[in-house]
Amino acid sequence: MSGGATRREKKEYSKVKENELKKDEACFLQWEAAPHQQVQALLTKTRAELQLEMTEILGFRNHNICMKEAALLDYYVCGFWWAKEANFTPIQTSFTMAVLHMLLDNIREKRMPLVENLTEFAKALGAVSQGCTSEEGTTPLLDEEEAMALISCIRNSLFQKYRLYELLFTTSREELLMGTERTIKVFGCQGALTPLEEGIPTHLYFQ
């Protein structure tokens, strides 16, 4: 009984929190690629359905033959799926996707080095962890546990692979493929990362 009551209370609290956050939604980064209602619908999809719809949202028509599109699709799908498994609300999920997009765009468009991008991430996270206003009772978008989980997610998905994403946006497809082939030839089975470990389908390395 107590376990059921706890689940009901948590569900009710989440609804209250969601309603409060909708009032302050403009204060937070929100994912421009998909409106709130679409994000909410995406959270009900299976992973296969999510990937299919994400392909349409992002306009990745060549992800089956283009390594860059395949890597970016995997980046966004994994980020969204992580938010779903973390039981993030639609607004929290939208913020997560907006941050993932912002950090990636900082690499692609602004050629921002790692330290500066970390600073941008810290600013975005600080805003949602403190709430939009200084009024008492203001509910932050992410509590401490959720913020720490998001930090871990983005560290693993982007910051630990920062150089790879820099190369992805500054190196031609032909150069990337040649570099991969050389890596395979040099390292063989001596512990080199396989394509799947980087989240990219194996066949895309050998087009």
mmCIF file with all atom_site columns, C-alpha atoms in Angstrom:
data_model
loop_
_atom_site.group_PDB
_atom_site.id
_atom_site.type_symbol
_atom_site.label_atom_id
_atom_site.label_alt_id
_atom_site.label_comp_id
_atom_site.label_asym_id
_atom_site.label_entity_id
_atom_site.label_seq_id
_atom_site.pdbx_PDB_ins_code
_atom_site.Cartn_x
_atom_site.Cartn_y
_atom_site.Cartn_z
_atom_site.occupancy
_atom_site.B_iso_or_equiv
_atom_site.pdbx_formal_charge
_atom_site.auth_seq_id
_atom_site.auth_comp_id
_atom_site.auth_asym_id
_atom_site.auth_atom_id
_atom_site.pdbx_PDB_model_num
ATOM 1   C CA . MET A 1 1   ? 0.000  0.000  0.000   1.00 0.00 ? 1   MET A CA 1
ATOM 2   C CA . SER A 1 2   ? 2.679  2.429  0.986   1.00 0.00 ? 2   SER A CA 1
ATOM 3   C CA . GLY A 1 3   ? 4.538  1.710  -2.243  1.00 0.00 ? 3   GLY A CA 1
ATOM 4   C CA . GLY A 1 4   ? 1.379  2.457  -4.257  1.00 0.00 ? 4   GLY A CA 1
ATOM 5   C CA . ALA A 1 5   ? 0.800  5.678  -2.355  1.00 0.00 ? 5   ALA A CA 1
ATOM 6   C CA . THR A 1 6   ? 4.359  6.728  -2.994  1.00 0.00 ? 6   THR A CA 1
ATOM 7   C CA . ARG A 1 7   ? 3.971  6.171  -6.728  1.00 0.00 ? 7   ARG A CA 1
ATOM 8   C CA . ARG A 1 8   ? 0.703  8.141  -6.788  1.00 0.00 ? 8   ARG A CA 1
ATOM 9   C CA . GLU A 1 9   ? 2.255  10.991 -4.839  1.00 0.00 ? 9   GLU A CA 1
ATOM 10  C CA . LYS A 1 10  ? 5.225  11.055 -7.179  1.00 0.00 ? 10  LYS A CA 1
ATOM 11  C CA . LYS A 1 11  ? 2.930  11.111 -10.210 1.00 0.00 ? 11  LYS A CA 1
ATOM 12  C CA . GLU A 1 12  ? 0.862  13.938 -8.744  1.00 0.00 ? 12  GLU A CA 1
ATOM 13  C CA . TYR A 1 13  ? 4.016  15.874 -7.885  1.00 0.00 ? 13  TYR A CA 1
ATOM 14  C CA . SER A 1 14  ? 5.271  15.471 -11.450 1.00 0.00 ? 14  SER A CA 1
ATOM 15  C CA . LYS A 1 15  ? 2.010  16.897 -12.815 1.00 0.00 ? 15  LYS A CA 1
ATOM 16  C CA . VAL A 1 16  ? 2.223  19.887 -10.490 1.00 0.00 ? 16  VAL A CA 1
ATOM 17  C CA . LYS A 1 17  ? 5.859  20.420 -11.397 1.00 0.00 ? 17  LYS A CA 1
ATOM 18  C CA . GLU A 1 18  ? 5.050  20.206 -15.111 1.00 0.00 ? 18  GLU A CA 1
ATOM 19  C CA . ASN A 1 19  ? 2.277  22.794 -14.790 1.00 0.00 ? 19  ASN A CA 1
ATOM 20  C CA . GLU A 1 20  ? 4.539  25.169 -12.889 1.00 0.00 ? 20  GLU A CA 1
ATOM 21  C CA . LEU A 1 21  ? 7.316  24.785 -15.436 1.00 0.00 ? 21  LEU A CA 1
ATOM 22  C CA . LYS A 1 22  ? 4.999  25.522 -18.363 1.00 0.00 ? 22  LYS A CA 1
ATOM 23  C CA . LYS A 1 23  ? 4.595  29.031 -16.951 1.00 0.00 ? 23  LYS A CA 1
ATOM 24  C CA . ASP A 1 24  ? 8.367  29.554 -17.119 1.00 0.00 ? 24  ASP A CA 1
ATOM 25  C CA . GLU A 1 25  ? 8.994  27.616 -20.334 1.00 0.00 ? 25  GLU A CA 1
ATOM 26  C CA . ALA A 1 26  ? 10.273 30.702 -22.160 1.00 0.00 ? 26  ALA A CA 1
ATOM 27  C CA . CYS A 1 27  ? 13.133 30.954 -19.664 1.00 0.00 ? 27  CYS A CA 1
ATOM 28  C CA . PHE A 1 28  ? 14.553 27.572 -20.634 1.00 0.00 ? 28  PHE A CA 1
ATOM 29  C CA . LEU A 1 29  ? 16.218 26.369 -23.784 1.00 0.00 ? 29  LEU A CA 1
ATOM 30  C CA . GLN A 1 30  ? 13.656 24.423 -25.782 1.00 0.00 ? 30  GLN A CA 1
ATOM 31  C CA . TRP A 1 31  ? 14.229 22.188 -28.782 1.00 0.00 ? 31  TRP A CA 1
ATOM 32  C CA . GLU A 1 32  ? 13.118 24.163 -31.826 1.00 0.00 ? 32  GLU A CA 1
ATOM 33  C CA . ALA A 1 33  ? 13.020 21.131 -34.134 1.00 0.00 ? 33  ALA A CA 1
ATOM 34  C CA . ALA A 1 34  ? 9.918  19.735 -32.421 1.00 0.00 ? 34  ALA A CA 1
ATOM 35  C CA . PRO A 1 35  ? 7.092  21.478 -30.502 1.00 0.00 ? 35  PRO A CA 1
ATOM 36  C CA . HIS A 1 36  ? 6.113  20.407 -27.008 1.00 0.00 ? 36  HIS A CA 1
ATOM 37  C CA . GLN A 1 37  ? 3.217  18.228 -28.198 1.00 0.00 ? 37  GLN A CA 1
ATOM 38  C CA . GLN A 1 38  ? 5.456  16.362 -30.631 1.00 0.00 ? 38  GLN A CA 1
ATOM 39  C CA . VAL A 1 39  ? 8.084  15.738 -27.958 1.00 0.00 ? 39  VAL A CA 1
ATOM 40  C CA . GLN A 1 40  ? 5.341  14.364 -25.734 1.00 0.00 ? 40  GLN A CA 1
ATOM 41  C CA . ALA A 1 41  ? 4.230  12.012 -28.505 1.00 0.00 ? 41  ALA A CA 1
ATOM 42  C CA . LEU A 1 42  ? 7.800  10.903 -29.213 1.00 0.00 ? 42  LEU A CA 1
ATOM 43  C CA . LEU A 1 43  ? 8.200  9.832  -25.598 1.00 0.00 ? 43  LEU A CA 1
ATOM 44  C CA . THR A 1 44  ? 5.618  7.107  -26.214 1.00 0.00 ? 44  THR A CA 1
ATOM 45  C CA . LYS A 1 45  ? 7.451  5.604  -29.203 1.00 0.00 ? 45  LYS A CA 1
ATOM 46  C CA . THR A 1 46  ? 9.612  2.522  -29.377 1.00 0.00 ? 46  THR A CA 1
ATOM 47  C CA . ARG A 1 47  ? 13.262 3.055  -30.224 1.00 0.00 ? 47  ARG A CA 1
ATOM 48  C CA . ALA A 1 48  ? 12.714 1.955  -33.833 1.00 0.00 ? 48  ALA A CA 1
ATOM 49  C CA . GLU A 1 49  ? 9.754  4.324  -34.182 1.00 0.00 ? 49  GLU A CA 1
ATOM 50  C CA . LEU A 1 50  ? 11.732 7.113  -32.560 1.00 0.00 ? 50  LEU A CA 1
ATOM 51  C CA . GLN A 1 51  ? 14.609 6.699  -34.991 1.00 0.00 ? 51  GLN A CA 1
ATOM 52  C CA . LEU A 1 52  ? 12.235 6.760  -37.950 1.00 0.00 ? 52  LEU A CA 1
ATOM 53  C CA . GLU A 1 53  ? 10.510 9.933  -36.784 1.00 0.00 ? 53  GLU A CA 1
ATOM 54  C CA . MET A 1 54  ? 13.783 11.585 -35.791 1.00 0.00 ? 54  MET A CA 1
ATOM 55  C CA . THR A 1 55  ? 15.024 10.997 -39.335 1.00 0.00 ? 55  THR A CA 1
ATOM 56  C CA . GLU A 1 56  ? 12.088 13.043 -40.606 1.00 0.00 ? 56  GLU A CA 1
ATOM 57  C CA . ILE A 1 57  ? 12.425 15.772 -37.973 1.00 0.00 ? 57  ILE A CA 1
ATOM 58  C CA . LEU A 1 58  ? 16.129 16.273 -38.667 1.00 0.00 ? 58  LEU A CA 1
ATOM 59  C CA . GLY A 1 59  ? 15.796 15.867 -42.426 1.00 0.00 ? 59  GLY A CA 1
ATOM 60  C CA . PHE A 1 60  ? 18.416 13.132 -42.641 1.00 0.00 ? 60  PHE A CA 1
ATOM 61  C CA . ARG A 1 61  ? 17.556 11.562 -45.990 1.00 0.00 ? 61  ARG A CA 1
ATOM 62  C CA . ASN A 1 62  ? 20.926 9.933  -46.584 1.00 0.00 ? 62  ASN A CA 1
ATOM 63  C CA . HIS A 1 63  ? 21.743 8.427  -43.195 1.00 0.00 ? 63  HIS A CA 1
ATOM 64  C CA . ASN A 1 64  ? 22.011 4.957  -44.751 1.00 0.00 ? 64  ASN A CA 1
ATOM 65  C CA . ILE A 1 65  ? 24.887 6.026  -47.003 1.00 0.00 ? 65  ILE A CA 1
ATOM 66  C CA . CYS A 1 66  ? 26.303 9.120  -45.285 1.00 0.00 ? 66  CYS A CA 1
ATOM 67  C CA . MET A 1 67  ? 28.516 8.573  -42.245 1.00 0.00 ? 67  MET A CA 1
ATOM 68  C CA . LYS A 1 68  ? 27.999 12.111 -40.951 1.00 0.00 ? 68  LYS A CA 1
ATOM 69  C CA . GLU A 1 69  ? 24.210 11.861 -41.017 1.00 0.00 ? 69  GLU A CA 1
ATOM 70  C CA . ALA A 1 70  ? 24.351 8.395  -39.443 1.00 0.00 ? 70  ALA A CA 1
ATOM 71  C CA . ALA A 1 71  ? 26.540 9.652  -36.583 1.00 0.00 ? 71  ALA A CA 1
ATOM 72  C CA . LEU A 1 72  ? 24.350 12.696 -35.946 1.00 0.00 ? 72  LEU A CA 1
ATOM 73  C CA . LEU A 1 73  ? 21.143 10.665 -36.086 1.00 0.00 ? 73  LEU A CA 1
ATOM 74  C CA . ASP A 1 74  ? 22.582 8.270  -33.535 1.00 0.00 ? 74  ASP A CA 1
ATOM 75  C CA . TYR A 1 75  ? 23.612 11.236 -31.353 1.00 0.00 ? 75  TYR A CA 1
ATOM 76  C CA . TYR A 1 76  ? 20.096 12.683 -31.267 1.00 0.00 ? 76  TYR A CA 1
ATOM 77  C CA . VAL A 1 77  ? 18.257 9.366  -30.967 1.00 0.00 ? 77  VAL A CA 1
ATOM 78  C CA . CYS A 1 78  ? 20.489 8.226  -28.092 1.00 0.00 ? 78  CYS A CA 1
ATOM 79  C CA . GLY A 1 79  ? 20.016 11.557 -26.326 1.00 0.00 ? 79  GLY A CA 1
ATOM 80  C CA . PHE A 1 80  ? 16.245 11.437 -26.630 1.00 0.00 ? 80  PHE A CA 1
ATOM 81  C CA . TRP A 1 81  ? 16.096 7.788  -25.591 1.00 0.00 ? 81  TRP A CA 1
ATOM 82  C CA . TRP A 1 82  ? 18.246 8.556  -22.565 1.00 0.00 ? 82  TRP A CA 1
ATOM 83  C CA . ALA A 1 83  ? 15.773 11.269 -21.505 1.00 0.00 ? 83  ALA A CA 1
ATOM 84  C CA . LYS A 1 84  ? 12.887 8.836  -21.969 1.00 0.00 ? 84  LYS A CA 1
ATOM 85  C CA . GLU A 1 85  ? 14.565 6.185  -19.811 1.00 0.00 ? 85  GLU A CA 1
ATOM 86  C CA . ALA A 1 86  ? 15.381 8.833  -17.208 1.00 0.00 ? 86  ALA A CA 1
ATOM 87  C CA . ASN A 1 87  ? 11.615 9.530  -16.989 1.00 0.00 ? 87  ASN A CA 1
ATOM 88  C CA . PHE A 1 88  ? 12.115 13.147 -17.993 1.00 0.00 ? 88  PHE A CA 1
ATOM 89  C CA . THR A 1 89  ? 8.980  15.169 -18.654 1.00 0.00 ? 89  THR A CA 1
ATOM 90  C CA . PRO A 1 90  ? 8.388  16.568 -22.166 1.00 0.00 ? 90  PRO A CA 1
ATOM 91  C CA . ILE A 1 91  ? 9.765  19.967 -21.104 1.00 0.00 ? 91  ILE A CA 1
ATOM 92  C CA . GLN A 1 92  ? 12.841 18.391 -19.520 1.00 0.00 ? 92  GLN A CA 1
ATOM 93  C CA . THR A 1 93  ? 13.329 16.254 -22.621 1.00 0.00 ? 93  THR A CA 1
ATOM 94  C CA . SER A 1 94  ? 12.985 19.279 -24.880 1.00 0.00 ? 94  SER A CA 1
ATOM 95  C CA . PHE A 1 95  ? 15.611 21.083 -22.812 1.00 0.00 ? 95  PHE A CA 1
ATOM 96  C CA . THR A 1 96  ? 17.929 18.060 -23.031 1.00 0.00 ? 96  THR A CA 1
ATOM 97  C CA . MET A 1 97  ? 17.607 17.968 -26.815 1.00 0.00 ? 97  MET A CA 1
ATOM 98  C CA . ALA A 1 98  ? 18.084 21.733 -27.045 1.00 0.00 ? 98  ALA A CA 1
ATOM 99  C CA . VAL A 1 99  ? 21.319 21.475 -25.046 1.00 0.00 ? 99  VAL A CA 1
ATOM 100 C CA . LEU A 1 100 ? 22.565 18.585 -27.181 1.00 0.00 ? 100 LEU A CA 1
ATOM 101 C CA . HIS A 1 101 ? 21.833 20.630 -30.299 1.00 0.00 ? 101 HIS A CA 1
ATOM 102 C CA . MET A 1 102 ? 23.420 23.791 -28.897 1.00 0.00 ? 102 MET A CA 1
ATOM 103 C CA . LEU A 1 103 ? 26.655 22.046 -27.928 1.00 0.00 ? 103 LEU A CA 1
ATOM 104 C CA . LEU A 1 104 ? 26.879 20.320 -31.291 1.00 0.00 ? 104 LEU A CA 1
ATOM 105 C CA . ASP A 1 105 ? 26.162 23.572 -33.119 1.00 0.00 ? 105 ASP A CA 1
ATOM 106 C CA . ASN A 1 106 ? 28.918 25.254 -31.128 1.00 0.00 ? 106 ASN A CA 1
ATOM 107 C CA . ILE A 1 107 ? 31.323 22.737 -32.635 1.00 0.00 ? 107 ILE A CA 1
ATOM 108 C CA . ARG A 1 108 ? 29.887 22.793 -36.147 1.00 0.00 ? 108 ARG A CA 1
ATOM 109 C CA . GLU A 1 109 ? 29.224 26.508 -36.646 1.00 0.00 ? 109 GLU A CA 1
ATOM 110 C CA . LYS A 1 110 ? 31.370 28.304 -34.083 1.00 0.00 ? 110 LYS A CA 1
ATOM 111 C CA . ARG A 1 111 ? 34.329 25.877 -33.996 1.00 0.00 ? 111 ARG A CA 1
ATOM 112 C CA . MET A 1 112 ? 34.187 26.289 -30.235 1.00 0.00 ? 112 MET A CA 1
ATOM 113 C CA . PRO A 1 113 ? 36.946 24.539 -28.262 1.00 0.00 ? 113 PRO A CA 1
ATOM 114 C CA . LEU A 1 114 ? 36.045 22.106 -25.502 1.00 0.00 ? 114 LEU A CA 1
ATOM 115 C CA . VAL A 1 115 ? 36.603 24.452 -22.551 1.00 0.00 ? 115 VAL A CA 1
ATOM 116 C CA . GLU A 1 116 ? 34.368 27.171 -24.005 1.00 0.00 ? 116 GLU A CA 1
ATOM 117 C CA . ASN A 1 117 ? 31.652 24.667 -24.835 1.00 0.00 ? 117 ASN A CA 1
ATOM 118 C CA . LEU A 1 118 ? 31.791 23.327 -21.290 1.00 0.00 ? 118 LEU A CA 1
ATOM 119 C CA . THR A 1 119 ? 31.231 26.868 -20.079 1.00 0.00 ? 119 THR A CA 1
ATOM 120 C CA . GLU A 1 120 ? 28.169 27.236 -22.314 1.00 0.00 ? 120 GLU A CA 1
ATOM 121 C CA . PHE A 1 121 ? 26.803 23.969 -20.967 1.00 0.00 ? 121 PHE A CA 1
ATOM 122 C CA . ALA A 1 122 ? 27.376 25.117 -17.393 1.00 0.00 ? 122 ALA A CA 1
ATOM 123 C CA . LYS A 1 123 ? 25.453 28.344 -18.070 1.00 0.00 ? 123 LYS A CA 1
ATOM 124 C CA . ALA A 1 124 ? 22.483 26.509 -19.566 1.00 0.00 ? 124 ALA A CA 1
ATOM 125 C CA . LEU A 1 125 ? 22.429 23.974 -16.756 1.00 0.00 ? 125 LEU A CA 1
ATOM 126 C CA . GLY A 1 126 ? 22.799 26.632 -14.083 1.00 0.00 ? 126 GLY A CA 1
ATOM 127 C CA . ALA A 1 127 ? 19.742 28.496 -15.374 1.00 0.00 ? 127 ALA A CA 1
ATOM 128 C CA . VAL A 1 128 ? 17.428 25.476 -15.181 1.00 0.00 ? 128 VAL A CA 1
ATOM 129 C CA . SER A 1 129 ? 18.820 24.261 -11.872 1.00 0.00 ? 129 SER A CA 1
ATOM 130 C CA . GLN A 1 130 ? 18.085 27.569 -10.148 1.00 0.00 ? 130 GLN A CA 1
ATOM 131 C CA . GLY A 1 131 ? 14.738 28.368 -11.741 1.00 0.00 ? 131 GLY A CA 1
ATOM 132 C CA . CYS A 1 132 ? 13.782 31.393 -13.777 1.00 0.00 ? 132 CYS A CA 1
ATOM 133 C CA . THR A 1 133 ? 13.095 33.790 -10.939 1.00 0.00 ? 133 THR A CA 1
ATOM 134 C CA . SER A 1 134 ? 14.256 34.459 -7.423  1.00 0.00 ? 134 SER A CA 1
ATOM 135 C CA . GLU A 1 135 ? 10.706 34.064 -6.067  1.00 0.00 ? 135 GLU A CA 1
ATOM 136 C CA . GLU A 1 136 ? 10.297 31.643 -3.215  1.00 0.00 ? 136 GLU A CA 1
ATOM 137 C CA . GLY A 1 137 ? 8.743  28.361 -4.248  1.00 0.00 ? 137 GLY A CA 1
ATOM 138 C CA . THR A 1 138 ? 9.976  28.566 -7.833  1.00 0.00 ? 138 THR A CA 1
ATOM 139 C CA . THR A 1 139 ? 10.486 25.046 -9.123  1.00 0.00 ? 139 THR A CA 1
ATOM 140 C CA . PRO A 1 140 ? 13.730 24.466 -11.035 1.00 0.00 ? 140 PRO A CA 1
ATOM 141 C CA . LEU A 1 141 ? 13.466 22.508 -14.270 1.00 0.00 ? 141 LEU A CA 1
ATOM 142 C CA . LEU A 1 142 ? 15.973 19.920 -13.000 1.00 0.00 ? 142 LEU A CA 1
ATOM 143 C CA . ASP A 1 143 ? 16.635 18.907 -9.435  1.00 0.00 ? 143 ASP A CA 1
ATOM 144 C CA . GLU A 1 144 ? 20.156 18.060 -8.298  1.00 0.00 ? 144 GLU A CA 1
ATOM 145 C CA . GLU A 1 145 ? 19.879 14.359 -9.124  1.00 0.00 ? 145 GLU A CA 1
ATOM 146 C CA . GLU A 1 146 ? 18.453 15.040 -12.591 1.00 0.00 ? 146 GLU A CA 1
ATOM 147 C CA . ALA A 1 147 ? 21.113 17.656 -13.310 1.00 0.00 ? 147 ALA A CA 1
ATOM 148 C CA . MET A 1 148 ? 23.906 15.270 -12.319 1.00 0.00 ? 148 MET A CA 1
ATOM 149 C CA . ALA A 1 149 ? 22.409 12.561 -14.524 1.00 0.00 ? 149 ALA A CA 1
ATOM 150 C CA . LEU A 1 150 ? 22.292 14.958 -17.481 1.00 0.00 ? 150 LEU A CA 1
ATOM 151 C CA . ILE A 1 151 ? 25.904 15.978 -16.894 1.00 0.00 ? 151 ILE A CA 1
ATOM 152 C CA . SER A 1 152 ? 26.933 12.327 -16.994 1.00 0.00 ? 152 SER A CA 1
ATOM 153 C CA . CYS A 1 153 ? 24.927 11.723 -20.161 1.00 0.00 ? 153 CYS A CA 1
ATOM 154 C CA . ILE A 1 154 ? 26.413 14.637 -22.081 1.00 0.00 ? 154 ILE A CA 1
ATOM 155 C CA . ARG A 1 155 ? 29.913 13.915 -20.811 1.00 0.00 ? 155 ARG A CA 1
ATOM 156 C CA . ASN A 1 156 ? 29.695 10.378 -22.188 1.00 0.00 ? 156 ASN A CA 1
ATOM 157 C CA . SER A 1 157 ? 27.894 11.217 -25.422 1.00 0.00 ? 157 SER A CA 1
ATOM 158 C CA . LEU A 1 158 ? 29.771 14.355 -26.462 1.00 0.00 ? 158 LEU A CA 1
ATOM 159 C CA . PHE A 1 159 ? 32.583 15.671 -24.316 1.00 0.00 ? 159 PHE A CA 1
ATOM 160 C CA . GLN A 1 160 ? 34.512 12.397 -24.113 1.00 0.00 ? 160 GLN A CA 1
ATOM 161 C CA . LYS A 1 161 ? 34.308 12.171 -27.920 1.00 0.00 ? 161 LYS A CA 1
ATOM 162 C CA . TYR A 1 162 ? 34.835 15.863 -28.588 1.00 0.00 ? 162 TYR A CA 1
ATOM 163 C CA . ARG A 1 163 ? 37.748 15.431 -30.977 1.00 0.00 ? 163 ARG A CA 1
ATOM 164 C CA . LEU A 1 164 ? 35.745 12.929 -33.026 1.00 0.00 ? 164 LEU A CA 1
ATOM 165 C CA . TYR A 1 165 ? 32.922 15.423 -33.500 1.00 0.00 ? 165 TYR A CA 1
ATOM 166 C CA . GLU A 1 166 ? 35.402 18.139 -34.426 1.00 0.00 ? 166 GLU A CA 1
ATOM 167 C CA . LEU A 1 167 ? 36.808 15.844 -37.090 1.00 0.00 ? 167 LEU A CA 1
ATOM 168 C CA . LEU A 1 168 ? 33.323 14.937 -38.265 1.00 0.00 ? 168 LEU A CA 1
ATOM 169 C CA . PHE A 1 169 ? 32.596 18.568 -39.130 1.00 0.00 ? 169 PHE A CA 1
ATOM 170 C CA . THR A 1 170 ? 36.017 19.541 -40.487 1.00 0.00 ? 170 THR A CA 1
ATOM 171 C CA . THR A 1 171 ? 37.068 16.421 -42.407 1.00 0.00 ? 171 THR A CA 1
ATOM 172 C CA . SER A 1 172 ? 35.716 15.309 -45.755 1.00 0.00 ? 172 SER A CA 1
ATOM 173 C CA . ARG A 1 173 ? 33.910 11.982 -46.080 1.00 0.00 ? 173 ARG A CA 1
ATOM 174 C CA . GLU A 1 174 ? 36.731 10.539 -48.162 1.00 0.00 ? 174 GLU A CA 1
ATOM 175 C CA . GLU A 1 175 ? 39.342 11.483 -45.576 1.00 0.00 ? 175 GLU A CA 1
ATOM 176 C CA . LEU A 1 176 ? 37.253 9.994  -42.772 1.00 0.00 ? 176 LEU A CA 1
ATOM 177 C CA . LEU A 1 177 ? 36.894 6.713  -44.643 1.00 0.00 ? 177 LEU A CA 1
ATOM 178 C CA . MET A 1 178 ? 40.618 6.552  -45.467 1.00 0.00 ? 178 MET A CA 1
ATOM 179 C CA . GLY A 1 179 ? 41.500 7.258  -41.854 1.00 0.00 ? 179 GLY A CA 1
ATOM 180 C CA . THR A 1 180 ? 39.189 4.505  -40.663 1.00 0.00 ? 180 THR A CA 1
ATOM 181 C CA . GLU A 1 181 ? 40.705 2.004  -43.082 1.00 0.00 ? 181 GLU A CA 1
ATOM 182 C CA . ARG A 1 182 ? 44.205 2.897  -41.907 1.00 0.00 ? 182 ARG A CA 1
ATOM 183 C CA . THR A 1 183 ? 43.136 2.474  -38.270 1.00 0.00 ? 183 THR A CA 1
ATOM 184 C CA . ILE A 1 184 ? 41.756 -0.983 -39.001 1.00 0.00 ? 184 ILE A CA 1
ATOM 185 C CA . LYS A 1 185 ? 44.908 -2.033 -40.861 1.00 0.00 ? 185 LYS A CA 1
ATOM 186 C CA . VAL A 1 186 ? 47.287 -0.728 -38.201 1.00 0.00 ? 186 VAL A CA 1
ATOM 187 C CA . PHE A 1 187 ? 45.516 -1.892 -35.074 1.00 0.00 ? 187 PHE A CA 1
ATOM 188 C CA . GLY A 1 188 ? 43.759 -4.971 -36.371 1.00 0.00 ? 188 GLY A CA 1
ATOM 189 C CA . CYS A 1 189 ? 42.389 -6.790 -33.335 1.00 0.00 ? 189 CYS A CA 1
ATOM 190 C CA . GLN A 1 190 ? 44.621 -5.015 -30.828 1.00 0.00 ? 190 GLN A CA 1
ATOM 191 C CA . GLY A 1 191 ? 41.844 -3.095 -29.116 1.00 0.00 ? 191 GLY A CA 1
ATOM 192 C CA . ALA A 1 192 ? 40.975 -0.411 -31.660 1.00 0.00 ? 192 ALA A CA 1
ATOM 193 C CA . LEU A 1 193 ? 37.422 0.908  -31.407 1.00 0.00 ? 193 LEU A CA 1
ATOM 194 C CA . THR A 1 194 ? 35.003 -0.738 -33.763 1.00 0.00 ? 194 THR A CA 1
ATOM 195 C CA . PRO A 1 195 ? 32.451 1.363  -35.675 1.00 0.00 ? 195 PRO A CA 1
ATOM 196 C CA . LEU A 1 196 ? 29.594 0.060  -33.548 1.00 0.00 ? 196 LEU A CA 1
ATOM 197 C CA . GLU A 1 197 ? 31.328 1.292  -30.392 1.00 0.00 ? 197 GLU A CA 1
ATOM 198 C CA . GLU A 1 198 ? 31.045 4.782  -31.782 1.00 0.00 ? 198 GLU A CA 1
ATOM 199 C CA . GLY A 1 199 ? 27.385 4.260  -32.601 1.00 0.00 ? 199 GLY A CA 1
ATOM 200 C CA . ILE A 1 200 ? 27.832 4.167  -36.382 1.00 0.00 ? 200 ILE A CA 1
ATOM 201 C CA . PRO A 1 201 ? 26.686 1.198  -38.512 1.00 0.00 ? 201 PRO A CA 1
ATOM 202 C CA . THR A 1 202 ? 29.648 -0.842 -39.695 1.00 0.00 ? 202 THR A CA 1
ATOM 203 C CA . HIS A 1 203 ? 28.749 -0.792 -43.372 1.00 0.00 ? 203 HIS A CA 1
ATOM 204 C CA . LEU A 1 204 ? 28.970 3.019  -43.477 1.00 0.00 ? 204 LEU A CA 1
ATOM 205 C CA . TYR A 1 205 ? 32.719 2.806  -42.936 1.00 0.00 ? 205 TYR A CA 1
ATOM 206 C CA . PHE A 1 206 ? 33.196 0.900  -46.142 1.00 0.00 ? 206 PHE A CA 1
ATOM 207 C CA . GLN A 1 207 ? 31.068 2.749  -48.711 1.00 0.00 ? 207 GLN A CA 1
#
